[in-house]
Tab-separated table of C-alpha atoms in Angstrom:
chain	number	residue	atom	x	y	z
A	14	GLY	CA	-29.668	32.166	51.280
A	15	ALA	CA	-28.526	29.752	53.811
A	16	GLY	CA	-32.447	28.906	54.880
A	17	VAL	CA	-35.772	28.438	54.055
A	18	SER	CA	-37.245	31.297	52.559
A	19	GLN	CA	-40.877	32.328	52.609
A	20	SER	CA	-42.903	35.053	51.542
A	21	PRO	CA	-44.841	37.530	52.090
A	22	ARG	CA	-44.264	37.349	56.039
A	23	TYR	CA	-47.998	38.419	56.211
A	24	LYS	CA	-50.823	38.331	54.457
A	25	VAL	CA	-54.077	40.066	55.024
A	26	ALA	CA	-56.756	39.337	52.209
A	27	LYS	CA	-60.326	39.581	52.129
A	28	ARG	CA	-63.065	37.205	52.000
A	29	GLY	CA	-63.337	35.606	49.112
A	30	GLN	CA	-59.945	36.370	47.587
A	31	ASP	CA	-56.907	34.506	46.148
A	32	VAL	CA	-54.001	34.490	47.890
A	33	ALA	CA	-50.285	32.633	46.662
A	34	LEU	CA	-47.632	31.937	49.514
A	35	ARG	CA	-44.242	31.284	48.112
A	36	CYS	CA	-41.871	29.088	49.338
A	37	ASP	CA	-37.936	29.045	48.547
A	38	PRO	CA	-36.607	26.069	50.106
A	39	ILE	CA	-32.286	25.217	50.585
A	40	SER	CA	-30.521	25.080	47.693
A	41	GLY	CA	-30.737	21.435	46.515
A	42	HIS	CA	-32.987	19.761	48.841
A	43	VAL	CA	-34.962	17.645	46.857
A	44	SER	CA	-38.419	17.558	49.093
A	45	LEU	CA	-41.016	20.123	50.079
A	46	PHE	CA	-43.353	20.457	52.481
A	47	TRP	CA	-46.184	22.619	53.544
A	48	TYR	CA	-48.130	22.757	57.041
A	49	GLN	CA	-50.696	24.517	58.399
A	50	GLN	CA	-50.323	26.195	62.115
A	51	ALA	CA	-53.363	27.558	63.474
A	52	LEU	CA	-52.724	29.771	66.557
A	53	GLY	CA	-51.930	27.977	69.842
A	54	GLN	CA	-51.366	24.582	67.745
A	55	GLY	CA	-48.741	22.383	66.517
A	56	PRO	CA	-48.073	22.085	62.618
A	57	GLU	CA	-50.459	20.142	60.549
A	58	PHE	CA	-49.595	19.023	57.427
A	59	LEU	CA	-50.794	20.050	53.943
A	60	THR	CA	-48.408	18.133	51.278
A	61	TYR	CA	-45.451	17.208	50.113
A	62	PHE	CA	-43.267	17.387	46.923
A	63	GLN	CA	-40.137	15.237	46.189
A	64	ASN	CA	-38.400	17.432	43.039
A	65	GLU	CA	-41.757	18.812	41.060
A	66	ALA	CA	-44.121	15.516	42.109
A	67	GLN	CA	-46.693	16.040	44.220
A	68	LEU	CA	-46.232	12.324	45.970
A	69	ASP	CA	-48.932	13.212	48.832
A	70	LYS	CA	-51.835	15.998	49.191
A	71	SER	CA	-53.729	14.059	51.566
A	72	GLY	CA	-53.294	17.363	54.354
A	73	LEU	CA	-54.648	20.247	51.508
A	74	PRO	CA	-58.430	21.355	53.853
A	75	SER	CA	-60.486	22.044	50.725
A	76	ASP	CA	-60.082	21.848	46.746
A	77	ARG	CA	-59.707	25.629	47.562
A	78	PHE	CA	-56.112	24.692	48.290
A	79	PHE	CA	-53.649	23.887	45.509
A	80	ALA	CA	-50.078	23.657	45.781
A	81	GLU	CA	-47.303	23.269	43.023
A	82	ARG	CA	-43.564	23.506	42.891
A	83	PRO	CA	-43.222	23.530	38.697
A	84	GLU	CA	-39.097	23.088	38.612
A	85	GLY	CA	-38.802	21.642	41.595
A	86	SER	CA	-37.623	24.254	43.533
A	87	VAL	CA	-39.334	27.269	44.295
A	88	SER	CA	-43.025	26.179	45.533
A	89	THR	CA	-46.172	28.096	45.735
A	90	LEU	CA	-49.466	27.164	47.682
A	91	LYS	CA	-52.497	28.967	46.760
A	92	ILE	CA	-55.693	29.391	48.939
A	93	GLN	CA	-58.554	30.323	46.407
A	94	ARG	CA	-61.820	32.268	47.680
A	95	THR	CA	-60.547	32.680	51.070
A	96	GLN	CA	-62.346	31.964	54.072
A	97	GLN	CA	-62.175	33.144	57.907
A	98	GLU	CA	-60.804	29.397	59.113
A	99	ASP	CA	-58.012	29.523	56.907
A	100	SER	CA	-56.623	31.952	59.465
A	101	ALA	CA	-53.014	30.808	60.105
A	102	VAL	CA	-49.600	30.504	59.661
A	103	TYR	CA	-48.659	28.729	56.780
A	104	LEU	CA	-45.292	27.151	57.443
A	105	CYS	CA	-42.776	25.128	54.352
A	106	ALA	CA	-39.970	23.142	55.437
A	107	SER	CA	-37.533	21.548	52.857
A	108	ARG	CA	-35.353	17.823	53.174
A	109	ASP	CA	-31.846	16.874	51.836
A	110	SER	CA	-33.364	13.177	51.392
A	111	THR	CA	-29.870	12.273	50.078
A	112	GLY	CA	-26.783	10.791	51.086
A	113	THR	CA	-27.019	8.409	54.036
A	114	GLY	CA	-27.446	8.609	57.386
A	115	ILE	CA	-30.833	10.457	59.449
A	116	ALA	CA	-29.664	14.005	58.975
A	117	LYS	CA	-30.908	13.275	55.600
A	118	ASN	CA	-34.235	13.346	56.871
A	119	ILE	CA	-34.227	16.357	58.858
A	120	GLN	CA	-36.693	18.789	57.742
A	121	TYR	CA	-35.743	22.987	58.238
A	122	PHE	CA	-38.457	25.022	58.590
A	123	GLY	CA	-39.196	28.586	57.148
A	124	ALA	CA	-40.256	31.259	59.387
A	125	GLY	CA	-43.412	31.280	57.361
A	126	THR	CA	-46.454	33.369	56.472
A	127	ARG	CA	-49.039	34.809	59.207
A	128	LEU	CA	-52.456	35.159	56.498
A	129	SER	CA	-55.190	36.628	58.056
A	130	VAL	CA	-58.941	36.976	56.332
A	131	LEU	CA	-61.189	39.204	57.352
B	17	GLY	CA	-53.691	8.508	60.484
B	18	GLU	CA	-51.180	9.081	63.832
B	19	ASN	CA	-52.609	11.167	66.736
B	20	VAL	CA	-49.860	12.750	68.930
B	21	GLU	CA	-50.592	14.361	72.506
B	22	GLN	CA	-48.411	16.449	74.012
B	23	HIS	CA	-48.721	17.332	77.756
B	24	PRO	CA	-48.501	20.319	79.661
B	25	SER	CA	-49.412	23.030	77.268
B	26	THR	CA	-47.363	25.353	79.567
B	27	LEU	CA	-44.722	24.681	81.846
B	28	SER	CA	-43.278	27.560	84.362
B	29	VAL	CA	-40.009	26.354	85.635
B	30	GLN	CA	-37.053	28.524	87.638
B	31	GLU	CA	-33.874	28.909	85.940
B	32	GLY	CA	-31.784	26.136	86.560
B	33	ASP	CA	-34.367	23.504	87.769
B	34	SER	CA	-35.289	20.378	85.025
B	35	ALA	CA	-38.372	20.738	82.526
B	36	VAL	CA	-39.714	17.657	81.266
B	37	ILE	CA	-42.344	17.818	78.941
B	38	LYS	CA	-44.280	14.279	77.692
B	39	CYS	CA	-45.919	12.840	74.144
B	40	THR	CA	-47.958	9.791	73.556
B	41	TYR	CA	-48.532	8.657	70.147
B	42	SER	CA	-51.305	6.108	68.580
B	43	ASP	CA	-49.727	4.639	65.875
B	44	SER	CA	-47.012	1.602	67.234
B	45	ALA	CA	-45.820	2.149	63.181
B	46	SER	CA	-43.981	5.022	64.045
B	47	ASN	CA	-40.485	5.161	64.242
B	48	TYR	CA	-39.083	9.043	64.508
B	49	PHE	CA	-39.864	11.263	66.972
B	50	PRO	CA	-37.840	14.556	66.818
B	51	TRP	CA	-38.777	17.407	68.889
B	52	TYR	CA	-38.584	21.196	67.961
B	53	LYS	CA	-38.210	24.580	69.554
B	54	GLN	CA	-40.685	27.106	68.485
B	55	GLU	CA	-39.353	30.772	68.707
B	56	LEU	CA	-41.964	33.602	68.291
B	57	GLY	CA	-41.604	35.111	65.007
B	58	LYS	CA	-39.959	32.146	63.600
B	59	GLY	CA	-39.907	28.642	62.218
B	60	PRO	CA	-39.784	25.144	64.440
B	61	GLN	CA	-36.375	24.556	64.460
B	62	LEU	CA	-34.974	20.969	65.530
B	63	ILE	CA	-33.225	20.149	68.822
B	64	ILE	CA	-33.136	16.837	69.550
B	65	ASP	CA	-34.546	13.326	67.900
B	66	ILE	CA	-34.529	9.484	68.365
B	67	ARG	CA	-35.402	6.820	66.384
B	68	SER	CA	-37.700	3.229	67.457
B	69	ASN	CA	-34.688	1.004	67.892
B	70	VAL	CA	-33.446	3.560	70.663
B	71	GLY	CA	-34.365	4.400	74.152
B	72	GLU	CA	-32.321	7.421	75.335
B	73	LYS	CA	-30.317	10.180	73.882
B	74	LYS	CA	-28.664	13.285	75.335
B	75	ASP	CA	-27.391	16.338	73.418
B	76	GLN	CA	-25.603	18.609	76.464
B	77	ARG	CA	-28.634	19.878	78.258
B	78	ILE	CA	-31.326	17.795	76.879
B	79	ALA	CA	-32.293	14.177	76.042
B	80	VAL	CA	-35.100	12.239	75.063
B	81	THR	CA	-36.725	9.106	76.139
B	82	LEU	CA	-38.696	6.583	74.051
B	83	ASN	CA	-40.825	3.572	75.686
B	84	LYS	CA	-42.071	1.760	72.202
B	85	THR	CA	-44.461	-0.210	74.600
B	86	ALA	CA	-46.213	2.336	75.937
B	87	LYS	CA	-45.882	4.594	73.023
B	88	HIS	CA	-45.034	7.593	74.884
B	89	PHE	CA	-41.643	9.651	74.781
B	90	SER	CA	-40.537	12.419	76.944
B	91	LEU	CA	-38.032	15.500	76.829
B	92	HIS	CA	-36.138	16.534	79.167
B	93	ILE	CA	-33.981	19.999	80.131
B	94	THR	CA	-31.601	20.116	82.611
B	95	GLU	CA	-30.329	23.445	84.119
B	96	THR	CA	-32.665	25.508	82.710
B	97	GLN	CA	-32.011	28.981	81.335
B	98	PRO	CA	-34.399	31.962	80.505
B	99	GLU	CA	-32.961	30.791	76.630
B	100	ASP	CA	-34.866	28.151	76.857
B	101	SER	CA	-37.769	30.105	76.983
B	102	ALA	CA	-39.855	28.925	73.894
B	103	VAL	CA	-42.683	26.676	72.861
B	104	TYR	CA	-41.649	22.559	72.118
B	105	PHE	CA	-43.170	20.181	69.716
B	106	CYS	CA	-42.916	17.255	69.881
B	107	ALA	CA	-43.847	14.706	66.587
B	108	ALA	CA	-44.713	11.146	65.120
B	109	ILE	CA	-43.362	10.129	62.124
B	110	TYR	CA	-43.959	6.332	60.377
B	111	ASN	CA	-41.771	7.100	56.515
B	112	PHE	CA	-40.137	10.150	57.394
B	113	ASN	CA	-42.656	12.109	54.993
B	114	LYS	CA	-45.496	13.241	56.760
B	115	PHE	CA	-45.183	14.582	60.947
B	116	TYR	CA	-47.786	14.337	63.144
B	117	PHE	CA	-47.109	17.201	66.011
B	118	GLY	CA	-48.648	17.256	69.188
B	119	SER	CA	-50.356	21.016	70.000
B	120	GLY	CA	-47.117	22.187	72.099
B	121	THR	CA	-45.849	23.201	75.161
B	122	LYS	CA	-44.508	26.802	76.555
B	123	LEU	CA	-42.130	27.004	78.478
B	124	ASN	CA	-41.541	29.749	80.700
B	125	VAL	CA	-38.253	29.855	82.532
B	126	LYS	CA	-38.168	32.737	85.275
B	127	PRO	CA	-34.540	34.148	86.312
């Protein structure tokens, strides 16, 4: 596809359930980012991959959050034992990071997955 | 880490008027400042950006200004149209890998 694709668009989980959120970046994009966006707030950084390497996971709120990108393309954000405070929109963004000029640094966002934990 | 504050949280203007959104940042090392527009049910979309070696940048009806000394930057939209209605986010970045976003401004352009 032409843009960043995220699935599912909506996810309802019971407290304590595990969830997995998928991100398909723009083809060929080297860098991939995950953000958490609470209602009425700006996105907050969770983690960053360059190819398959997770270079920064300082934003993950707890060890219940885990992200992977095993082949350097599709990424999955997993949340174990979900809690009500995990309810948010989870955004994925990808970036080319190659070539020259400022355009290589632009992050392109998906539409997000809205997670509701009951 | 970086702290970005954004004001106002909501802004209502009449079609054709100008809109200004302001952000301040705390880390003087930040050197890249993008602005994103987010429509309901969609992800943020970049509308304009500026690097720290530039004071102002324009693209048709939108412009961004940066004051490095005061550590603040602003988004200016002229001749607003109803389709400009959305939530706007500023961000400040140091190394292009970790974006710090403001809390957003909901712009409502009344026809």
